[in-house]
mmCIF file of C-alpha atoms in Angstrom:
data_model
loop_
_atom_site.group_PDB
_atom_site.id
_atom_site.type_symbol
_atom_site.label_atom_id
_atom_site.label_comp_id
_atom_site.label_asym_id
_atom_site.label_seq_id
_atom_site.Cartn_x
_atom_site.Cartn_y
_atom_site.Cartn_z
ATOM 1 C CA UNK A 487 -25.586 -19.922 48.066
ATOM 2 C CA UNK A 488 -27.010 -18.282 45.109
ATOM 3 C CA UNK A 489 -24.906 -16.601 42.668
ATOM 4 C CA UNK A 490 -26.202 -12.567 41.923
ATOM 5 C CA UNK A 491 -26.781 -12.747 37.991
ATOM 6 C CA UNK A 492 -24.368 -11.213 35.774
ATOM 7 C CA UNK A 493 -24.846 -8.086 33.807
ATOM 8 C CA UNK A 494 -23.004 -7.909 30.450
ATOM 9 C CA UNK A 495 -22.286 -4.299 29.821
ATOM 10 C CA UNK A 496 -22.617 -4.013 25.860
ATOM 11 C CA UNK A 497 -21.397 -1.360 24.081
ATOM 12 C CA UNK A 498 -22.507 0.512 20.828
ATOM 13 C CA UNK A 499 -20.216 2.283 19.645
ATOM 14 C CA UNK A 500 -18.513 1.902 15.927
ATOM 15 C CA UNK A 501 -15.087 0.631 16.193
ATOM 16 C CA UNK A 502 -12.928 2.182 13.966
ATOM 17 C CA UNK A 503 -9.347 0.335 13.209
ATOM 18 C CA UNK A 504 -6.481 1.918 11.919
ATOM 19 C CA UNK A 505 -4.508 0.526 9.055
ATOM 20 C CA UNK A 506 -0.429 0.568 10.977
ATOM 21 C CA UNK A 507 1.524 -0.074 8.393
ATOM 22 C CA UNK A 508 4.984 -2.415 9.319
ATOM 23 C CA UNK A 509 8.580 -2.480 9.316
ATOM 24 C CA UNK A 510 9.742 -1.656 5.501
ATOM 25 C CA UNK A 511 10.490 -4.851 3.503
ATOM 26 C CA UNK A 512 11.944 -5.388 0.248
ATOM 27 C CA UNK A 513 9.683 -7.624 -1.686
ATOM 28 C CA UNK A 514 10.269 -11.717 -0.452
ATOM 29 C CA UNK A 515 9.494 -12.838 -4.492
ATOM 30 C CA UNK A 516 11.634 -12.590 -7.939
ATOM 31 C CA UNK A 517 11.255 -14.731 -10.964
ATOM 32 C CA UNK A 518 14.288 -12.584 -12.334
ATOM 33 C CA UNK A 519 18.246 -13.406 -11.797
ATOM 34 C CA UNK A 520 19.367 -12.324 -8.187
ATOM 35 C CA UNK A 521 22.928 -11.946 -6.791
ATOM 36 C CA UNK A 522 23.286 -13.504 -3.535
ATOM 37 C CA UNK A 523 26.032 -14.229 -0.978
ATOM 38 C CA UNK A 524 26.857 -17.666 1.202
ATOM 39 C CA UNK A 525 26.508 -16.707 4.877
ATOM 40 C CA UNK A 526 28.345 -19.417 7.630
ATOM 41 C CA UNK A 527 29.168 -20.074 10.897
ATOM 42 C CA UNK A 528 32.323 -19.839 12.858
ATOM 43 C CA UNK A 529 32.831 -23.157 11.851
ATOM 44 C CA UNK A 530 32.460 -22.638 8.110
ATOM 45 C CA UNK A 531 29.788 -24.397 8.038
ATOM 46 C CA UNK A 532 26.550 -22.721 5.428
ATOM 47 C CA UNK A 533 24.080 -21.733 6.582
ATOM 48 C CA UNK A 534 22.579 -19.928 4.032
ATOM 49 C CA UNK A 535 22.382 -17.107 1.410
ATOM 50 C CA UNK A 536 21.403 -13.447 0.798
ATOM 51 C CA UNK A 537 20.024 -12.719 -1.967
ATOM 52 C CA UNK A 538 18.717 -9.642 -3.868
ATOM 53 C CA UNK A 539 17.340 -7.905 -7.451
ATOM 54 C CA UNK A 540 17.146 -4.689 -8.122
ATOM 55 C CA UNK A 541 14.344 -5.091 -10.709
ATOM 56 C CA UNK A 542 11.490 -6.195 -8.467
ATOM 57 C CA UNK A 543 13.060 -4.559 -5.581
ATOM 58 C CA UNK A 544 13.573 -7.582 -3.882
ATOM 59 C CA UNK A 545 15.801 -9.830 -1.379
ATOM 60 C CA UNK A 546 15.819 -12.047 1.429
ATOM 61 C CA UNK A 547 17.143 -15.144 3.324
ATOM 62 C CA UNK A 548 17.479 -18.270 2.253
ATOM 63 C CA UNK A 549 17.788 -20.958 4.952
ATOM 64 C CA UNK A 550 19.883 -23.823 4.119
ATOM 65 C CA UNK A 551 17.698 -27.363 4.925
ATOM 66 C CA UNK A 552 20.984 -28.869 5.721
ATOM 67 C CA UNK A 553 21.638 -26.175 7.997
ATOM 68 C CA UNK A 554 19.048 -27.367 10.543
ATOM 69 C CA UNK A 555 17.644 -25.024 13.026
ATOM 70 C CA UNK A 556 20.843 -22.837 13.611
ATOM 71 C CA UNK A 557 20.828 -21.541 10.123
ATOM 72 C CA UNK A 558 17.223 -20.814 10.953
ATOM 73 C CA UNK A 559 17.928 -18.827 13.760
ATOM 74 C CA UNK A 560 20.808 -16.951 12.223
ATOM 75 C CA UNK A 561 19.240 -15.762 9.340
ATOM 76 C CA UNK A 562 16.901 -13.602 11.092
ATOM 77 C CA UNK A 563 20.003 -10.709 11.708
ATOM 78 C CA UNK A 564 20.128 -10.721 8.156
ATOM 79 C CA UNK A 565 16.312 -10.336 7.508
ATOM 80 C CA UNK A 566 16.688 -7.781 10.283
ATOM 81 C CA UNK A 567 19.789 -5.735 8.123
ATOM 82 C CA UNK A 568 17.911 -5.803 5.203
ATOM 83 C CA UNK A 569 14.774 -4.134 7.105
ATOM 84 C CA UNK A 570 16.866 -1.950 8.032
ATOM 85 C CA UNK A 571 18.527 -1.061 4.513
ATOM 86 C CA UNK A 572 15.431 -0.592 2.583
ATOM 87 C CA UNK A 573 14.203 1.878 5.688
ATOM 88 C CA UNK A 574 17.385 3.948 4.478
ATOM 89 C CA UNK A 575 15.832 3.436 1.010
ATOM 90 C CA UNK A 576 18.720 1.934 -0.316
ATOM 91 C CA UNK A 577 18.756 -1.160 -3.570
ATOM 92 C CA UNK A 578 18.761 -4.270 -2.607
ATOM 93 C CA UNK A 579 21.846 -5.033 -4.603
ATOM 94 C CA UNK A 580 23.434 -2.097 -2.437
ATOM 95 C CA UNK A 581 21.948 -3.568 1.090
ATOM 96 C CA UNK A 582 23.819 -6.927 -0.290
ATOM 97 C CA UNK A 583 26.718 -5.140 -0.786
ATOM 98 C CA UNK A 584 26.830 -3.503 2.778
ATOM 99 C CA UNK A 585 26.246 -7.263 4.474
ATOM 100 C CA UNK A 586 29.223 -8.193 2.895
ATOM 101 C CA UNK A 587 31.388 -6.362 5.441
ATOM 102 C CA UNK A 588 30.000 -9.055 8.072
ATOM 103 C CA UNK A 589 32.758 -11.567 7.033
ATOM 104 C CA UNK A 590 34.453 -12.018 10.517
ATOM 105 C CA UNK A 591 35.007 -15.546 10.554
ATOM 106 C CA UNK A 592 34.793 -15.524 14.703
ATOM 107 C CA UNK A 593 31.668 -14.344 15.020
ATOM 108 C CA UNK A 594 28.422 -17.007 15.109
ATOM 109 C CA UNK A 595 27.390 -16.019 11.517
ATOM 110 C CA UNK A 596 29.645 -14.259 8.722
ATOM 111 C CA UNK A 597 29.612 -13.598 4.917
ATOM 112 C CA UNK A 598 31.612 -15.920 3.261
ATOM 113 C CA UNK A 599 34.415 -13.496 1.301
ATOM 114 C CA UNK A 600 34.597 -13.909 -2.445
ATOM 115 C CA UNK A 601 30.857 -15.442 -2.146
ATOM 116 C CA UNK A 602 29.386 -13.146 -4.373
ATOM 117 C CA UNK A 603 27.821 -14.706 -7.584
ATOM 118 C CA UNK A 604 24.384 -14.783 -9.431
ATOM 119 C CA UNK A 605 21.712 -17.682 -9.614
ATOM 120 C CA UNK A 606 19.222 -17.589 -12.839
ATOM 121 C CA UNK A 607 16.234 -16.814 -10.597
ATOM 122 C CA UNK A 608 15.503 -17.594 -6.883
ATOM 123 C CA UNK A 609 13.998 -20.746 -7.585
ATOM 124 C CA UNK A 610 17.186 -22.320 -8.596
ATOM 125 C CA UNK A 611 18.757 -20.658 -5.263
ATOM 126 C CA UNK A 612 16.329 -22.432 -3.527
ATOM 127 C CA UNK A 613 16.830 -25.404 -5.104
ATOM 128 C CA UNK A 614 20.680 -25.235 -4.380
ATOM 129 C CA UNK A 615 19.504 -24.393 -0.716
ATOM 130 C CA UNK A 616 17.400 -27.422 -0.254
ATOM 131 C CA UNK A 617 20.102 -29.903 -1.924
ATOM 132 C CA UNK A 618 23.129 -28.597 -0.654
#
């Protein structure tokens, strides 16, 4: 049985894309001292820190090797509060300081209490993060 032959419908009109800009996002780089707090599980175990500097308007998450997939996984609430702090327009030293009321020990992921402290830059957080 022969097949009918197949008309390709072409079409010539410009396509115009829009630029959409996404969520806001403090920037993810800083070669300038950043506070940053230890975030665990309900075992104590970290998984983690947040970290932020005013300067270059910037903070983030940084996973924990050691930490494995979990502290993967749980870091992305904290990306997500931090999306949502600089979409208030608020520092990044002032987003940190909200996150630090998550320090319920029962839930999955907390804020370790008292963790607050300062690295010399983010690469020596990292560092700490892939050593620990």
């Amino acid at each position: 049985m022969a097949e009918p032959p197949r008309t390709t419908v072409r079409r010539d009109e410009d396509v115009h894309f829009e630029l959409v800009a996404g969520p806001s996002t403090y920037r993810a780089r800083t070669d300038r001292p950043v506070q940053y707090v230890t975030v665990a599980n309900g075992q104590g175990t970290v998984l983690g820190y947040v970290w932020a500097n005013d300067e270059d308007d910037a903070a983030g998450w940084t996973v924990r090797k050691a930490g494995g997939d979990e502290a993967f996984n749980r870091g992305a609430l904290y990306v997500s509060r931090l999306r949502d702090a600089k979409a208030r327009g608020i520092s990044p030293t002032a987003a940190l300081a909200e996150l630090r009321q998550y320090c319920d020990p029962a839930r999955p992921s907390h804020v370790v209490p008292g963790s607050l402290t300062e690295a010399p830059s983010l690469a020596a957080l990292q560092e700490r993060a892939a050593g620990d």
